[in-house]
Structure formats: structure tokens, C-alpha cells
Amino acid sequence: DSGVTQTPKHLITATGQRVTLRCSPRSGDLSVYWYQQSLDQGLQFLIQYYNGEERAKGNILERFSAQQFPDLHSELNLSSLELGDSALYFCASSGGEEGNTIYFGEGSWLTVV
Amino acid sequence: AQSVAQPEDQVKVAEGNPLTVKCTYSVSGNPYLFWYVQYPNRGLQFLLKYITGDNLVKGSYGFEAEFNKSQTSFHLKKPSALVSDSALYFCAVRRARGSTLGRLYFGRGTQLTVWP
């Protein structure tokens, strides 16, 4: 168990809908990362937050947004969903020290039908 | 730009034989290097990392990796493979310094199959 908790584990929704994925980082970790894993794109970095502030942005679509709350949990919002958004979405967290390890949650499986 | 290459999509070895999963990287400045493993329908599990110091790093489940700066490689090894090692392995790199500090760049992954 990495200590990173993601909900829901599985989600099936229709095209055009909006979903929210939730992540609780490891206790004490200030950084939260979101990654998308799909067969054709591999592991794609979406976005990183550090202590509530956006730190880095990757290949995140404009239809997607994220935030990190004061209690350090994070949410990834996916809207106007398309079939191609079907993927495994990972949340990860790390502490602030140099050389720290990034620990991943079990992921949220999103299927868009 | 930072990047990671895992030249083999698949590696197959017999149980008891040594295994190697290859990884090369490109990063400006000093790298932090990581290996993760993903079992079917599971998340990414951290195996080991190289930050500084000894080029041979030991990690979980008997795995080790050797950092070679001149060849920009960080190959994952295990002296004696187990069937239970069969999984998808990812190499990742992070810049030690810079605006993208903290973000991992991943390779495409190598599917390891160990047969009995």
C-alpha cells in the first residue's frame, strides 16, 4: 500500500458527461501529481500541485482541470468527455525534500461509452 | 528536453535465469532515476531509485539497477527471475534541478514475462 488513495476505482460514464476523480496523498506529502495511462499514449503527465499551488503543467486538455485543497487532497475534473478519454488516471504524491520518491495510487479506471 | 527510452517492449526469461530490463535517458543536468513496476490492474509500485552515490542501487524484491553516466543508462537487473516478477516495468527520470523539479518522465514500459 503506497498510502495514496484514489476514488473511485472504476467509473463508467457517457460521452459529454463530467466526472471528478479524487486523490488523498500520503500523510505529510505536499506535492500531488496526476498522470494518464492509455495503451497508445503510455504514461502522460497531466499536472502537478504543491501545497495548493499549480507547479507544473503537462499534456492536460482544456476540458480537464484540477485543484489541490487546503487539506492537500486533490481533484481532477474531466468534462465534455470523449471516447478517447477512457484511460487509467493515476494520482501520485511526494514530499518536498530533494530526491524524494513519488508514490502512486492504484488509479481510477475511466470508461467513456 | 527530458526523455526515457526502453528499447524492448517485451523481455522473456526462464525462471531462475538472470534478467535485464534496459533503460536509457536524456536529461539536462544531473538525473534522478527510478524504476516502477505495474502488476495487472494495479497501480505503479516503486522499486528503486538512483539519486547520488554508489552506481549500483538495490531495491525491492531482489531487484537492482546500475547507473552508467557515460552511457546514460539505468538498466534493471535481477540475478534469478521468478514467475511472480512477470509485470510491466517502467523507467523514469527527473531533473535534479530546474522548474520541472518533481515531475517524472516515463519510458513506454517493458513487459517482462518469466516462464516456469
Tab-separated table of C-alpha atoms in Angstrom:
chain	number	residue	atom	x	y	z
A	1	ASP	CA	0.000	0.000	0.000
A	2	SER	CA	1.569	3.268	-1.173
A	3	GLY	CA	-0.537	5.435	1.122
A	4	VAL	CA	-2.042	7.336	-1.829
A	5	THR	CA	-5.799	6.832	-2.025
A	6	GLN	CA	-7.846	7.339	-5.156
A	7	THR	CA	-11.600	7.208	-5.634
A	8	PRO	CA	-13.497	5.933	-7.449
A	9	LYS	CA	-11.591	2.862	-8.588
A	10	HIS	CA	-13.826	2.341	-11.587
A	11	LEU	CA	-16.144	4.702	-13.403
A	12	ILE	CA	-18.274	4.279	-16.497
A	13	THR	CA	-19.889	7.330	-17.981
A	14	ALA	CA	-21.322	8.579	-21.253
A	15	THR	CA	-19.765	10.921	-23.768
A	16	GLY	CA	-20.358	14.562	-22.991
A	17	GLN	CA	-20.554	13.984	-19.256
A	18	ARG	CA	-18.363	15.332	-16.482
A	19	VAL	CA	-16.609	13.341	-13.755
A	20	THR	CA	-14.452	14.126	-10.759
A	21	LEU	CA	-11.607	11.926	-9.599
A	22	ARG	CA	-10.395	12.305	-6.049
A	23	CYS	CA	-6.987	11.763	-4.520
A	24	SER	CA	-5.698	11.757	-0.961
A	25	PRO	CA	-1.917	11.976	-0.840
A	26	ARG	CA	0.362	10.215	1.603
A	27	SER	CA	0.335	11.775	5.026
A	28	GLY	CA	2.562	14.841	5.034
A	29	ASP	CA	3.171	14.929	1.268
A	30	LEU	CA	2.709	18.393	-0.184
A	31	SER	CA	3.048	17.551	-3.885
A	32	VAL	CA	0.316	15.866	-5.872
A	33	TYR	CA	0.680	14.735	-9.469
A	34	TRP	CA	-1.859	13.460	-11.986
A	35	TYR	CA	-0.943	11.083	-14.790
A	36	GLN	CA	-2.997	9.464	-17.511
A	37	GLN	CA	-2.183	5.977	-18.751
A	38	SER	CA	-3.560	4.735	-22.029
A	39	LEU	CA	-2.445	1.986	-24.384
A	40	ASP	CA	-1.481	4.310	-27.207
A	41	GLN	CA	-0.036	7.221	-25.236
A	42	GLY	CA	1.639	5.438	-22.359
A	43	LEU	CA	2.033	7.400	-19.115
A	44	GLN	CA	1.297	11.066	-19.711
A	45	PHE	CA	1.915	13.725	-17.097
A	46	LEU	CA	-1.080	15.980	-16.668
A	47	ILE	CA	-0.450	18.388	-13.828
A	48	GLN	CA	1.324	18.904	-10.511
A	49	TYR	CA	0.301	20.830	-7.418
A	50	TYR	CA	2.456	21.766	-4.476
A	51	ASN	CA	0.788	22.885	-1.280
A	52	GLY	CA	-2.257	24.154	-3.106
A	53	GLU	CA	-0.462	25.902	-5.940
A	54	GLU	CA	-0.125	24.672	-9.504
A	55	ARG	CA	3.533	23.764	-10.001
A	56	ALA	CA	3.811	22.225	-13.459
A	57	LYS	CA	1.515	21.521	-16.348
A	58	GLY	CA	1.842	18.790	-18.901
A	59	ASN	CA	-0.390	17.465	-21.632
A	60	ILE	CA	-3.609	18.371	-19.907
A	61	LEU	CA	-6.562	19.158	-22.141
A	62	GLU	CA	-8.532	22.363	-21.650
A	63	ARG	CA	-11.553	20.194	-20.824
A	64	PHE	CA	-9.648	18.909	-17.807
A	65	SER	CA	-8.903	20.841	-14.653
A	66	ALA	CA	-7.510	20.077	-11.247
A	67	GLN	CA	-7.077	21.631	-7.867
A	68	GLN	CA	-5.477	20.905	-4.528
A	69	PHE	CA	-7.380	21.833	-1.411
A	70	PRO	CA	-6.086	23.180	1.923
A	71	ASP	CA	-6.206	19.685	3.406
A	72	LEU	CA	-3.915	18.663	0.486
A	73	HIS	CA	-6.340	16.314	-1.211
A	74	SER	CA	-6.727	16.869	-4.916
A	75	GLU	CA	-9.441	16.513	-7.509
A	76	LEU	CA	-9.183	16.054	-11.245
A	77	ASN	CA	-12.227	17.229	-13.152
A	78	LEU	CA	-12.849	15.847	-16.624
A	79	SER	CA	-15.621	17.430	-18.665
A	80	SER	CA	-17.227	17.026	-22.096
A	81	LEU	CA	-15.893	13.518	-22.047
A	82	GLU	CA	-14.954	11.770	-25.270
A	83	LEU	CA	-14.356	8.114	-26.017
A	84	GLY	CA	-10.643	8.830	-26.198
A	85	ASP	CA	-10.594	9.958	-22.591
A	86	SER	CA	-11.046	6.363	-21.495
A	87	ALA	CA	-7.900	5.591	-19.543
A	88	LEU	CA	-6.394	4.855	-16.177
A	89	TYR	CA	-5.820	8.044	-14.213
A	90	PHE	CA	-3.141	7.979	-11.565
A	91	CYS	CA	-2.595	10.292	-8.696
A	92	ALA	CA	0.807	10.376	-7.043
A	93	SER	CA	2.341	12.275	-4.169
A	94	SER	CA	5.737	13.157	-2.781
A	95	GLY	CA	7.329	15.161	-0.030
A	96	GLY	CA	9.330	18.321	-0.540
A	97	GLU	CA	12.818	17.029	0.087
A	98	GLU	CA	15.428	16.639	-2.605
A	99	GLY	CA	15.494	13.266	-4.320
A	100	ASN	CA	12.192	12.232	-2.834
A	101	THR	CA	10.247	9.271	-4.190
A	102	ILE	CA	6.940	9.790	-5.922
A	103	TYR	CA	4.366	7.242	-4.771
A	104	PHE	CA	1.396	6.298	-6.901
A	105	GLY	CA	-2.150	5.353	-6.053
A	106	GLU	CA	-3.972	2.373	-7.548
A	107	GLY	CA	-5.579	4.563	-10.183
A	108	SER	CA	-9.096	5.347	-11.318
A	109	TRP	CA	-10.298	3.434	-14.345
A	110	LEU	CA	-12.453	5.674	-16.509
A	111	THR	CA	-14.502	4.191	-19.319
A	112	VAL	CA	-16.408	6.564	-21.577
A	113	VAL	CA	-19.155	4.911	-23.603
B	1	ALA	CA	14.038	18.088	-23.006
B	2	GLN	CA	13.927	15.083	-20.775
B	3	SER	CA	13.172	11.634	-22.155
B	4	VAL	CA	13.456	7.968	-21.358
B	5	ALA	CA	13.831	5.082	-23.778
B	6	GLN	CA	13.074	1.482	-23.024
B	7	PRO	CA	14.230	-0.195	-26.208
B	8	GLU	CA	12.479	-3.519	-25.590
B	9	ASP	CA	8.702	-3.731	-25.466
B	10	GLN	CA	8.988	-7.276	-24.184
B	11	VAL	CA	11.556	-9.325	-22.300
B	12	LYS	CA	11.086	-13.034	-21.765
B	13	VAL	CA	13.257	-15.162	-19.499
B	14	ALA	CA	13.058	-18.541	-17.845
B	15	GLU	CA	12.598	-18.770	-14.114
B	16	GLY	CA	15.916	-18.900	-12.320
B	17	ASN	CA	17.778	-17.079	-15.073
B	18	PRO	CA	19.104	-13.560	-14.695
B	19	LEU	CA	17.027	-10.767	-16.178
B	20	THR	CA	17.842	-7.331	-17.505
B	21	VAL	CA	15.395	-4.620	-18.484
B	22	LYS	CA	17.104	-1.797	-20.327
B	23	CYS	CA	16.653	1.923	-19.906
B	24	THR	CA	18.469	4.916	-21.353
B	25	TYR	CA	17.696	8.511	-20.571
B	26	SER	CA	18.259	12.047	-21.726
B	27	VAL	CA	18.189	14.908	-19.252
B	28	SER	CA	19.899	18.237	-18.870
B	29	GLY	CA	21.958	18.259	-15.732
B	30	ASN	CA	22.126	15.503	-13.188
B	31	PRO	CA	19.357	12.919	-13.244
B	32	TYR	CA	17.321	11.242	-10.595
B	33	LEU	CA	16.387	7.797	-11.933
B	34	PHE	CA	13.587	5.474	-10.886
B	35	TRP	CA	12.120	2.088	-11.653
B	36	TYR	CA	8.475	1.265	-11.096
B	37	VAL	CA	6.551	-1.970	-11.614
B	38	GLN	CA	2.907	-2.358	-12.556
B	39	TYR	CA	1.077	-5.616	-11.996
B	40	PRO	CA	-2.162	-6.254	-13.926
B	41	ASN	CA	-4.958	-3.929	-12.854
B	42	ARG	CA	-2.760	-2.359	-10.212
B	43	GLY	CA	-1.006	0.919	-9.650
B	44	LEU	CA	2.657	1.743	-10.102
B	45	GLN	CA	4.841	0.395	-7.335
B	46	PHE	CA	8.187	1.974	-6.577
B	47	LEU	CA	11.115	-0.449	-6.915
B	48	LEU	CA	14.282	1.607	-6.545
B	49	LYS	CA	15.944	4.906	-7.326
B	50	TYR	CA	19.310	6.448	-8.005
B	51	ILE	CA	19.936	9.887	-6.572
B	52	THR	CA	23.669	10.013	-5.954
B	53	GLY	CA	26.482	7.854	-4.668
B	54	ASP	CA	27.058	4.204	-5.482
B	55	ASN	CA	26.198	3.407	-9.092
B	56	LEU	CA	24.667	0.068	-8.099
B	57	VAL	CA	21.339	0.560	-6.398
B	58	LYS	CA	19.452	-2.200	-4.613
B	59	GLY	CA	15.695	-2.180	-4.328
B	60	SER	CA	12.634	-4.211	-3.513
B	61	TYR	CA	12.078	-7.912	-4.346
B	62	GLY	CA	15.772	-8.544	-5.089
B	63	PHE	CA	15.985	-6.061	-7.948
B	64	GLU	CA	18.961	-3.831	-8.531
B	65	ALA	CA	19.919	-1.261	-11.130
B	66	GLU	CA	23.183	0.108	-12.361
B	67	PHE	CA	23.617	3.770	-13.186
B	68	ASN	CA	26.078	4.417	-16.008
B	69	LYS	CA	26.587	8.104	-16.590
B	70	SER	CA	28.760	7.769	-19.694
B	71	GLN	CA	26.188	5.557	-21.393
B	72	THR	CA	23.222	7.426	-19.866
B	73	SER	CA	21.738	4.113	-18.869
B	74	PHE	CA	19.965	2.725	-15.830
B	75	HIS	CA	19.318	-0.957	-16.510
B	76	LEU	CA	17.224	-3.007	-14.114
B	77	LYS	CA	18.591	-6.408	-13.154
B	78	LYS	CA	17.812	-9.421	-11.050
B	79	PRO	CA	20.148	-12.398	-10.627
B	80	SER	CA	17.403	-15.027	-10.575
B	81	ALA	CA	13.972	-14.336	-12.049
B	82	LEU	CA	10.705	-15.547	-10.527
B	83	VAL	CA	7.429	-16.195	-12.299
B	84	SER	CA	5.898	-13.640	-9.943
B	85	ASP	CA	8.213	-10.967	-11.423
B	86	SER	CA	6.107	-11.011	-14.587
B	87	ALA	CA	4.753	-7.477	-14.901
B	88	LEU	CA	5.142	-4.174	-16.722
B	89	TYR	CA	8.256	-2.229	-15.767
B	90	PHE	CA	8.711	1.497	-16.174
B	91	CYS	CA	11.888	3.518	-16.043
B	92	ALA	CA	11.547	7.197	-15.153
B	93	VAL	CA	13.809	10.219	-14.874
B	94	ARG	CA	13.565	13.539	-13.122
B	95	ARG	CA	15.869	16.507	-13.372
B	96	ALA	CA	17.752	17.155	-10.182
B	97	ARG	CA	17.327	20.900	-10.642
B	98	GLY	CA	15.009	23.170	-12.569
B	99	SER	CA	11.468	24.352	-12.981
B	100	THR	CA	10.135	20.865	-13.564
B	101	LEU	CA	11.587	19.564	-10.326
B	102	GLY	CA	9.415	16.744	-9.101
B	103	ARG	CA	7.854	15.678	-12.360
B	104	LEU	CA	8.740	12.207	-13.655
B	105	TYR	CA	9.306	11.444	-17.326
B	106	PHE	CA	8.466	7.821	-18.080
B	107	GLY	CA	9.538	5.335	-20.688
B	108	ARG	CA	6.928	3.356	-22.617
B	109	GLY	CA	7.346	0.353	-20.380
B	110	THR	CA	8.746	-3.155	-20.846
B	111	GLN	CA	6.570	-6.200	-20.363
B	112	LEU	CA	8.558	-8.841	-18.518
B	113	THR	CA	7.432	-12.451	-18.800
B	114	VAL	CA	9.096	-15.130	-16.720
B	115	TRP	CA	8.109	-18.663	-17.662
B	116	PRO	CA	8.370	-21.652	-15.321
